[in-house]
């Protein structure tokens, strides 16, 4: 057959004799190159169809260049751009995770397009990270880390070659967490920066004395690689992905209700913990931590918790064995906890203010008030 017209490809031959279709034995009409003996006058026509279009996959680049549709295996280059004033490139957030074997801390990346759509988002951080008040990987002694388990679960941390590796075996319906103390300065930090690699989802939590793990303020550490699969016969296993670096501001840490930590709670943080997500199933999980730092603002004199300072003017005072709440917003919900984390009072839709809570024993209490656009705490001592 002749060269197909642009955008078309050969489909089959049409053979007629005296305007009637002819069938030739042992002739494959789908073969563009035919050889056969002619015993009559024939009219042979090559038929063409629209050429099949190659499959292309979409790459979406947010805050950078390279957005386009590419064929699988096609060379792709992306570069971070539109960097805000006062910020520098931090890393690439890539979804789905575990697809690309790249160093996501390079602002310019080149790779072969995989057989899937990709979304890449450039993450920026402030040009000045401020003072590092603690580097947990360098300073910690994992022998002092304390574990909490439920069921037949186990969890341990080991420090090797400038990395901390935490491994956990969690029984069905069980729980496992391991925690380390942090310095008071670290609890007043502006952000937590962690570099890690894991094929499981983990929680990094800020822990407060008296509050159970279920009420801790946490962030999610997504897997950096897909679960290991057997390599095809005759092929080597795929290499593990490099660790990724993520920076979380203190206000990124939220409890199970999605409420961010506030100024009062943040100042009571004394430790941080790691626990694998299990969804109640039996799970084996591990995470390798190569960097875990707490950062203060530049100069380190004023903790960033000022940004979390109370936004409302409600007050909590103690008088004659009672706690008095004033300037409460409309329809506020009030919860009062002792330092053991036990709730001693709860009320919703407070209709008036000042609102008294009588017959309170001597001690120090945390008063939490929630309303529309408000989630704050006060500490009050009853003498």
Tab-separated table of C-alpha atoms in Angstrom:
chain	number	residue	atom	x	y	z
A	1	UNK	CA	0.000	0.000	0.000
A	2	UNK	CA	1.031	3.550	-0.603
A	3	UNK	CA	1.991	5.873	2.232
A	4	UNK	CA	-1.240	6.659	4.137
A	5	UNK	CA	-2.562	10.239	4.112
A	6	UNK	CA	-1.663	12.363	7.125
A	7	UNK	CA	-3.511	11.224	10.248
A	8	UNK	CA	-4.575	7.894	8.724
A	9	UNK	CA	-3.331	4.319	8.655
A	10	UNK	CA	-3.882	1.294	6.409
A	11	UNK	CA	-7.009	-0.727	7.266
A	12	UNK	CA	-7.508	-3.394	4.539
A	13	UNK	CA	-7.710	-4.087	0.794
A	14	UNK	CA	-10.897	-3.908	-1.253
A	15	UNK	CA	-10.815	-6.171	-4.322
A	16	UNK	CA	-13.474	-6.050	-7.064
A	17	UNK	CA	-13.884	-7.609	-10.465
A	18	UNK	CA	-16.425	-6.031	-12.780
A	19	UNK	CA	-17.796	-4.045	-9.810
A	20	UNK	CA	-18.312	-7.166	-7.749
A	21	UNK	CA	-16.393	-8.135	-4.602
A	22	UNK	CA	-13.913	-10.934	-5.116
A	23	UNK	CA	-12.618	-13.293	-2.464
A	24	UNK	CA	-9.135	-14.647	-3.025
A	25	UNK	CA	-8.135	-17.803	-1.211
A	26	UNK	CA	-5.154	-17.544	1.140
A	27	UNK	CA	-4.987	-13.763	0.752
A	28	UNK	CA	-4.918	-11.678	3.948
A	29	UNK	CA	-6.673	-8.442	3.048
A	30	UNK	CA	-5.375	-6.829	6.236
A	31	UNK	CA	-1.759	-7.171	5.073
A	32	UNK	CA	-0.594	-3.898	3.461
A	33	UNK	CA	1.849	-5.861	1.268
A	34	UNK	CA	0.154	-8.520	-0.893
A	35	UNK	CA	1.694	-11.054	-3.335
A	36	UNK	CA	-0.593	-13.316	-5.382
A	37	UNK	CA	-1.239	-14.564	-8.974
A	38	UNK	CA	-3.761	-12.608	-11.024
A	39	UNK	CA	-6.063	-14.742	-13.250
A	40	UNK	CA	-8.620	-12.022	-14.097
A	41	UNK	CA	-9.010	-8.286	-14.308
A	42	UNK	CA	-9.109	-6.882	-10.762
A	43	UNK	CA	-9.682	-3.480	-9.222
A	44	UNK	CA	-7.691	-3.282	-5.970
A	45	UNK	CA	-8.212	-0.347	-3.585
A	46	UNK	CA	-6.389	0.358	-0.357
A	47	UNK	CA	-8.743	1.497	2.409
A	48	UNK	CA	-7.533	3.739	5.197
A	49	UNK	CA	-8.877	4.706	8.628
A	50	UNK	CA	-8.062	7.357	11.164
A	51	UNK	CA	-4.757	6.513	12.803
A	52	UNK	CA	-4.902	5.444	16.436
A	53	UNK	CA	-3.728	8.285	18.647
A	54	UNK	CA	-0.984	7.511	21.169
A	55	UNK	CA	-2.164	7.471	24.787
A	56	UNK	CA	-1.111	10.619	26.601
A	57	UNK	CA	-1.102	11.254	30.321
A	58	UNK	CA	-1.688	14.626	31.914
A	59	UNK	CA	0.908	16.336	34.068
A	60	UNK	CA	-0.390	19.210	36.182
A	61	UNK	CA	2.316	21.437	37.667
A	62	UNK	CA	1.167	23.898	40.315
A	63	UNK	CA	3.465	26.881	40.959
A	64	UNK	CA	5.843	25.777	38.227
A	65	UNK	CA	6.284	24.976	34.531
A	66	UNK	CA	5.802	21.736	32.633
A	67	UNK	CA	2.026	21.248	32.606
A	68	UNK	CA	1.170	19.275	29.466
A	69	UNK	CA	0.013	15.873	28.219
A	70	UNK	CA	2.833	13.409	27.528
A	71	UNK	CA	3.221	9.898	26.169
A	72	UNK	CA	4.495	7.278	28.587
A	73	UNK	CA	8.296	7.286	28.535
A	74	UNK	CA	8.516	10.791	27.075
A	75	UNK	CA	11.178	12.943	28.732
A	76	UNK	CA	9.644	15.605	30.987
A	77	UNK	CA	11.245	18.597	32.703
A	78	UNK	CA	9.483	20.601	35.408
A	79	UNK	CA	10.763	23.693	37.185
A	80	UNK	CA	9.402	25.571	40.182
A	81	UNK	CA	8.353	29.134	39.434
A	82	UNK	CA	6.358	32.084	40.713
A	83	UNK	CA	8.242	31.981	44.013
A	84	UNK	CA	6.642	34.515	46.403
A	85	UNK	CA	8.799	37.320	47.733
A	86	UNK	CA	10.609	36.271	50.903
A	87	UNK	CA	10.278	32.570	50.169
A	88	UNK	CA	12.514	29.877	48.702
A	89	UNK	CA	11.724	26.547	47.070
A	90	UNK	CA	11.231	23.751	49.589
A	91	UNK	CA	10.188	20.528	47.853
A	92	UNK	CA	7.768	18.977	45.358
A	93	UNK	CA	4.531	17.479	46.651
A	94	UNK	CA	3.803	14.678	44.132
A	95	UNK	CA	0.564	12.741	43.714
A	96	UNK	CA	0.207	9.813	43.397
A	97	UNK	CA	3.085	9.160	45.773
A	98	UNK	CA	5.679	6.492	45.063
A	99	UNK	CA	5.542	6.860	41.266
A	100	UNK	CA	8.677	8.916	40.577
A	101	UNK	CA	12.178	8.007	41.715
A	102	UNK	CA	13.444	11.583	41.998
A	103	UNK	CA	14.927	13.925	44.577
A	104	UNK	CA	11.895	16.089	45.303
A	105	UNK	CA	14.052	18.777	46.946
A	106	UNK	CA	15.478	19.834	43.544
A	107	UNK	CA	13.599	22.789	42.086
A	108	UNK	CA	14.164	21.450	38.531
A	109	UNK	CA	13.436	17.793	37.808
A	110	UNK	CA	13.707	15.639	34.679
A	111	UNK	CA	12.083	12.215	34.439
A	112	UNK	CA	10.307	9.833	32.072
A	113	UNK	CA	6.545	10.272	32.079
A	114	UNK	CA	4.908	7.279	33.791
A	115	UNK	CA	1.757	5.546	32.601
A	116	UNK	CA	-0.495	7.647	34.833
A	117	UNK	CA	-1.606	11.230	35.311
A	118	UNK	CA	0.516	13.228	37.758
A	119	UNK	CA	0.044	16.335	39.865
A	120	UNK	CA	3.127	18.140	41.164
A	121	UNK	CA	2.912	21.121	43.498
A	122	UNK	CA	5.910	23.274	44.391
A	123	UNK	CA	6.013	23.934	48.139
A	124	UNK	CA	7.784	27.089	49.298
A	125	UNK	CA	9.128	28.034	52.704
A	126	UNK	CA	10.285	31.270	54.222
A	127	UNK	CA	13.746	32.319	53.075
A	128	UNK	CA	14.858	32.482	56.703
A	129	UNK	CA	14.005	29.342	58.630
A	130	UNK	CA	15.038	31.048	61.843
A	131	UNK	CA	16.928	29.483	64.699
A	132	UNK	CA	16.961	25.706	65.085
A	133	UNK	CA	16.173	25.149	68.748
A	134	UNK	CA	16.526	21.392	68.676
A	135	UNK	CA	17.521	18.673	66.257
A	136	UNK	CA	15.894	15.563	67.620
A	137	UNK	CA	17.757	13.161	65.329
A	138	UNK	CA	21.137	14.451	66.525
A	139	UNK	CA	20.279	15.069	70.174
A	140	UNK	CA	17.935	12.249	71.120
A	141	UNK	CA	18.729	9.023	72.921
A	142	UNK	CA	16.186	6.517	71.647
A	143	UNK	CA	16.799	4.353	74.718
A	144	UNK	CA	14.728	6.933	76.597
A	145	UNK	CA	11.777	6.852	74.171
A	146	UNK	CA	8.632	5.525	75.824
A	147	UNK	CA	6.172	3.250	74.032
A	148	UNK	CA	2.436	2.840	74.543
A	149	UNK	CA	0.721	-0.222	73.097
A	150	UNK	CA	-2.698	-1.875	73.111
A	151	UNK	CA	-3.218	-5.583	72.436
A	152	UNK	CA	-0.252	-7.643	71.253
A	153	UNK	CA	1.313	-4.616	69.525
A	154	UNK	CA	5.002	-3.740	69.633
A	155	UNK	CA	6.949	-0.618	68.653
A	156	UNK	CA	10.610	0.364	68.999
A	157	UNK	CA	13.051	3.004	67.800
A	158	UNK	CA	16.688	2.459	66.789
A	159	UNK	CA	19.307	5.025	65.875
A	160	UNK	CA	21.784	4.083	63.146
A	161	UNK	CA	23.863	6.112	60.706
A	162	UNK	CA	22.331	9.517	61.527
A	163	UNK	CA	18.805	8.185	61.178
A	164	UNK	CA	16.121	7.000	63.546
A	165	UNK	CA	14.150	3.982	62.378
A	166	UNK	CA	10.854	3.186	64.076
A	167	UNK	CA	9.269	-0.207	63.469
A	168	UNK	CA	5.883	-1.303	64.701
A	169	UNK	CA	3.787	-4.464	64.646
A	170	UNK	CA	0.198	-3.592	65.511
A	171	UNK	CA	-2.319	-6.310	66.286
A	172	UNK	CA	-5.846	-6.236	64.890
A	173	UNK	CA	-7.767	-3.562	66.765
A	174	UNK	CA	-4.567	-2.610	68.612
A	175	UNK	CA	-2.511	0.559	68.869
A	176	UNK	CA	1.161	1.477	69.131
A	177	UNK	CA	2.909	4.800	69.700
A	178	UNK	CA	6.380	5.839	70.781
A	179	UNK	CA	7.234	9.260	72.184
A	180	UNK	CA	10.228	11.387	73.042
A	181	UNK	CA	10.521	14.412	75.290
A	182	UNK	CA	11.257	17.753	73.648
A	183	UNK	CA	12.765	20.853	75.198
A	184	UNK	CA	10.507	23.716	76.394
A	185	UNK	CA	11.962	25.917	73.663
A	186	UNK	CA	10.993	23.344	71.046
A	187	UNK	CA	7.394	23.431	72.277
A	188	UNK	CA	7.369	27.165	71.497
A	189	UNK	CA	8.787	26.729	68.016
A	190	UNK	CA	7.458	28.241	64.819
A	191	UNK	CA	7.530	25.022	62.826
A	192	UNK	CA	8.540	21.382	62.822
A	193	UNK	CA	10.622	20.219	59.841
A	194	UNK	CA	10.910	16.478	59.237
A	195	UNK	CA	12.737	14.411	56.620
A	196	UNK	CA	11.566	10.825	56.409
A	197	UNK	CA	10.907	7.791	54.234
A	198	UNK	CA	8.139	5.273	54.790
A	199	UNK	CA	5.818	2.959	52.899
A	200	UNK	CA	3.133	3.433	55.557
A	201	UNK	CA	1.050	6.348	56.800
A	202	UNK	CA	2.169	7.652	60.201
A	203	UNK	CA	0.991	10.306	62.652
A	204	UNK	CA	3.370	12.824	64.209
A	205	UNK	CA	1.701	14.224	67.329
A	206	UNK	CA	2.402	16.901	69.922
A	207	UNK	CA	1.541	15.418	73.308
A	208	UNK	CA	0.199	17.213	76.372
A	209	UNK	CA	0.317	15.726	79.884
A	210	UNK	CA	-3.034	14.327	80.940
A	211	UNK	CA	-4.527	14.169	77.464
A	212	UNK	CA	-4.926	10.678	75.959
A	213	UNK	CA	-3.437	9.919	72.544
A	214	UNK	CA	-6.915	10.197	71.022
A	215	UNK	CA	-6.950	13.902	71.936
A	216	UNK	CA	-3.395	14.684	70.809
A	217	UNK	CA	-2.719	17.280	68.117
A	218	UNK	CA	-1.250	15.574	65.059
A	219	UNK	CA	-0.211	15.867	61.424
A	220	UNK	CA	-0.253	13.062	58.869
A	221	UNK	CA	2.976	11.774	57.322
A	222	UNK	CA	1.948	10.294	53.991
A	223	UNK	CA	3.848	7.308	52.528
A	224	UNK	CA	6.843	8.264	50.417
A	225	UNK	CA	6.786	5.020	48.430
A	226	UNK	CA	4.327	2.355	47.399
A	227	UNK	CA	4.195	-0.949	49.316
A	228	UNK	CA	6.899	-3.321	48.145
A	229	UNK	CA	5.862	-5.688	45.355
A	230	UNK	CA	7.788	-8.684	43.983
A	231	UNK	CA	9.944	-7.756	41.004
A	232	UNK	CA	8.968	-9.370	37.675
A	233	UNK	CA	10.993	-12.461	36.823
A	234	UNK	CA	14.425	-11.531	35.527
A	235	UNK	CA	14.219	-7.914	36.767
A	236	UNK	CA	15.774	-6.223	39.774
A	237	UNK	CA	13.525	-4.712	42.452
A	238	UNK	CA	12.818	-1.001	42.101
A	239	UNK	CA	15.051	1.158	44.310
A	240	UNK	CA	13.553	2.769	47.420
A	241	UNK	CA	12.610	6.407	47.079
A	242	UNK	CA	14.693	9.090	48.722
A	243	UNK	CA	13.284	10.629	51.880
A	244	UNK	CA	11.130	13.715	51.540
A	245	UNK	CA	11.153	16.845	53.679
A	246	UNK	CA	8.014	18.493	54.996
A	247	UNK	CA	7.573	21.577	57.141
A	248	UNK	CA	4.565	21.950	59.441
A	249	UNK	CA	3.653	25.124	61.277
A	250	UNK	CA	2.433	24.589	64.819
A	251	UNK	CA	-1.120	25.476	63.783
A	252	UNK	CA	-1.069	22.554	61.290
A	253	UNK	CA	-1.309	20.151	64.244
A	254	UNK	CA	-4.978	19.283	64.842
A	255	UNK	CA	-6.949	16.956	67.067
A	256	UNK	CA	-9.351	14.262	65.868
A	257	UNK	CA	-12.114	16.891	65.567
A	258	UNK	CA	-9.979	18.890	63.148
A	259	UNK	CA	-9.375	21.676	65.667
A	260	UNK	CA	-5.891	23.290	65.553
A	261	UNK	CA	-3.818	23.562	68.685
A	262	UNK	CA	-4.153	26.925	70.397
A	263	UNK	CA	-1.644	29.057	72.292
A	264	UNK	CA	-2.379	27.686	75.754
A	265	UNK	CA	-2.310	24.050	74.669
A	266	UNK	CA	0.851	24.557	72.620
A	267	UNK	CA	2.746	25.893	75.611
A	268	UNK	CA	1.949	22.692	77.533
A	269	UNK	CA	3.474	20.381	74.919
A	270	UNK	CA	6.273	18.323	76.484
A	271	UNK	CA	6.756	15.486	73.985
A	272	UNK	CA	6.079	14.310	70.469
A	273	UNK	CA	5.076	10.838	69.370
A	274	UNK	CA	4.890	8.643	66.276
A	275	UNK	CA	2.189	6.074	65.599
A	276	UNK	CA	1.274	4.136	62.437
A	277	UNK	CA	-2.193	4.361	60.897
A	278	UNK	CA	-3.786	0.915	60.959
A	279	UNK	CA	-7.565	1.311	60.362
A	280	UNK	CA	-7.992	-1.394	62.968
A	281	UNK	CA	-6.195	-3.995	60.863
A	282	UNK	CA	-3.080	-6.003	61.711
A	283	UNK	CA	-0.212	-3.883	60.401
A	284	UNK	CA	3.559	-3.949	60.095
A	285	UNK	CA	4.951	-0.449	59.608
A	286	UNK	CA	8.281	1.347	59.599
A	287	UNK	CA	9.553	4.882	59.135
A	288	UNK	CA	13.115	6.157	58.742
A	289	UNK	CA	13.652	9.695	60.065
A	290	UNK	CA	16.760	11.476	58.817
A	291	UNK	CA	15.891	14.960	60.063
A	292	UNK	CA	13.543	16.291	62.731
A	293	UNK	CA	14.035	19.892	63.768
A	294	UNK	CA	12.082	22.508	65.681
A	295	UNK	CA	12.531	26.045	64.339
A	296	UNK	CA	12.150	29.363	66.154
A	297	UNK	CA	11.510	32.645	64.309
A	298	UNK	CA	14.578	34.633	63.276
A	299	UNK	CA	16.396	35.740	66.442
A	300	UNK	CA	14.477	33.255	68.552
A	301	UNK	CA	13.313	35.955	70.967
A	302	UNK	CA	9.584	35.892	70.206
A	303	UNK	CA	8.006	32.480	69.759
A	304	UNK	CA	5.679	32.113	66.817
A	305	UNK	CA	2.973	31.105	69.243
A	306	UNK	CA	2.200	34.812	69.323
A	307	UNK	CA	0.512	34.099	65.997
A	308	UNK	CA	-1.697	31.696	67.935
A	309	UNK	CA	-2.439	34.198	70.702
A	310	UNK	CA	-6.072	34.501	71.808
A	311	UNK	CA	-8.253	36.224	69.237
A	312	UNK	CA	-11.231	36.790	71.517
A	313	UNK	CA	-11.581	38.618	74.832
A	314	UNK	CA	-13.286	35.928	76.876
A	315	UNK	CA	-11.755	35.482	80.334
A	316	UNK	CA	-11.635	32.732	82.945
A	317	UNK	CA	-11.165	33.731	86.601
A	318	UNK	CA	-11.491	31.884	89.905
A	319	UNK	CA	-13.545	33.220	92.835
A	320	UNK	CA	-14.641	31.427	96.026
A	321	UNK	CA	-14.338	27.918	94.597
A	322	UNK	CA	-15.974	28.825	91.302
A	323	UNK	CA	-14.681	29.470	87.794
A	324	UNK	CA	-16.264	32.529	86.194
A	325	UNK	CA	-16.299	32.857	82.404
A	326	UNK	CA	-16.901	36.313	80.951
A	327	UNK	CA	-17.341	37.751	77.447
A	328	UNK	CA	-18.361	34.397	75.991
A	329	UNK	CA	-19.461	34.462	72.344
A	330	UNK	CA	-23.026	33.503	71.537
A	331	UNK	CA	-23.837	29.763	71.503
A	332	UNK	CA	-20.428	28.862	72.879
A	333	UNK	CA	-19.513	25.331	73.943
A	334	UNK	CA	-17.481	25.116	77.144
A	335	UNK	CA	-15.317	22.206	78.334
A	336	UNK	CA	-13.203	22.193	81.496
A	337	UNK	CA	-10.402	19.662	82.092
A	338	UNK	CA	-8.106	19.030	85.027
A	339	UNK	CA	-4.417	18.396	84.425
A	340	UNK	CA	-5.067	14.638	84.297
A	341	UNK	CA	-7.106	15.207	81.158
A	342	UNK	CA	-10.383	14.407	82.940
A	343	UNK	CA	-13.362	16.490	81.895
A	344	UNK	CA	-15.060	18.035	84.967
A	345	UNK	CA	-17.620	20.220	83.202
A	346	UNK	CA	-19.273	20.589	79.822
A	347	UNK	CA	-22.002	22.934	78.568
A	348	UNK	CA	-23.354	23.989	75.181
A	349	UNK	CA	-25.218	27.038	73.875
A	350	UNK	CA	-24.355	29.206	76.878
A	351	UNK	CA	-27.216	31.750	76.963
A	352	UNK	CA	-25.664	34.346	79.230
A	353	UNK	CA	-22.388	35.768	80.514
A	354	UNK	CA	-20.738	35.861	83.030
A	355	UNK	CA	-21.171	32.096	83.266
A	356	UNK	CA	-20.296	30.542	86.660
A	357	UNK	CA	-19.031	26.985	87.196
A	358	UNK	CA	-19.499	26.373	90.949
A	359	UNK	CA	-18.081	23.869	93.435
A	360	UNK	CA	-14.692	23.417	91.754
A	361	UNK	CA	-11.935	21.767	93.793
A	362	UNK	CA	-8.590	23.452	94.309
A	363	UNK	CA	-6.268	22.982	91.369
A	364	UNK	CA	-5.331	24.150	87.884
A	365	UNK	CA	-7.763	23.703	85.010
A	366	UNK	CA	-7.904	24.148	81.245
A	367	UNK	CA	-11.031	25.903	79.987
A	368	UNK	CA	-11.793	25.313	76.307
A	369	UNK	CA	-14.342	27.457	74.500
A	370	UNK	CA	-15.567	26.666	71.001
A	371	UNK	CA	-17.904	28.677	68.813
A	372	UNK	CA	-18.071	29.869	65.205
A	373	UNK	CA	-14.495	30.768	64.146
A	374	UNK	CA	-13.285	30.271	67.727
A	375	UNK	CA	-11.335	27.480	69.378
A	376	UNK	CA	-9.348	28.771	72.342
A	377	UNK	CA	-8.297	27.797	75.844
A	378	UNK	CA	-7.494	29.538	79.088
A	379	UNK	CA	-5.711	28.226	82.168
A	380	UNK	CA	-7.182	29.111	85.564
A	381	UNK	CA	-6.120	28.132	89.095
A	382	UNK	CA	-8.674	27.682	91.874
A	383	UNK	CA	-7.145	28.271	95.309
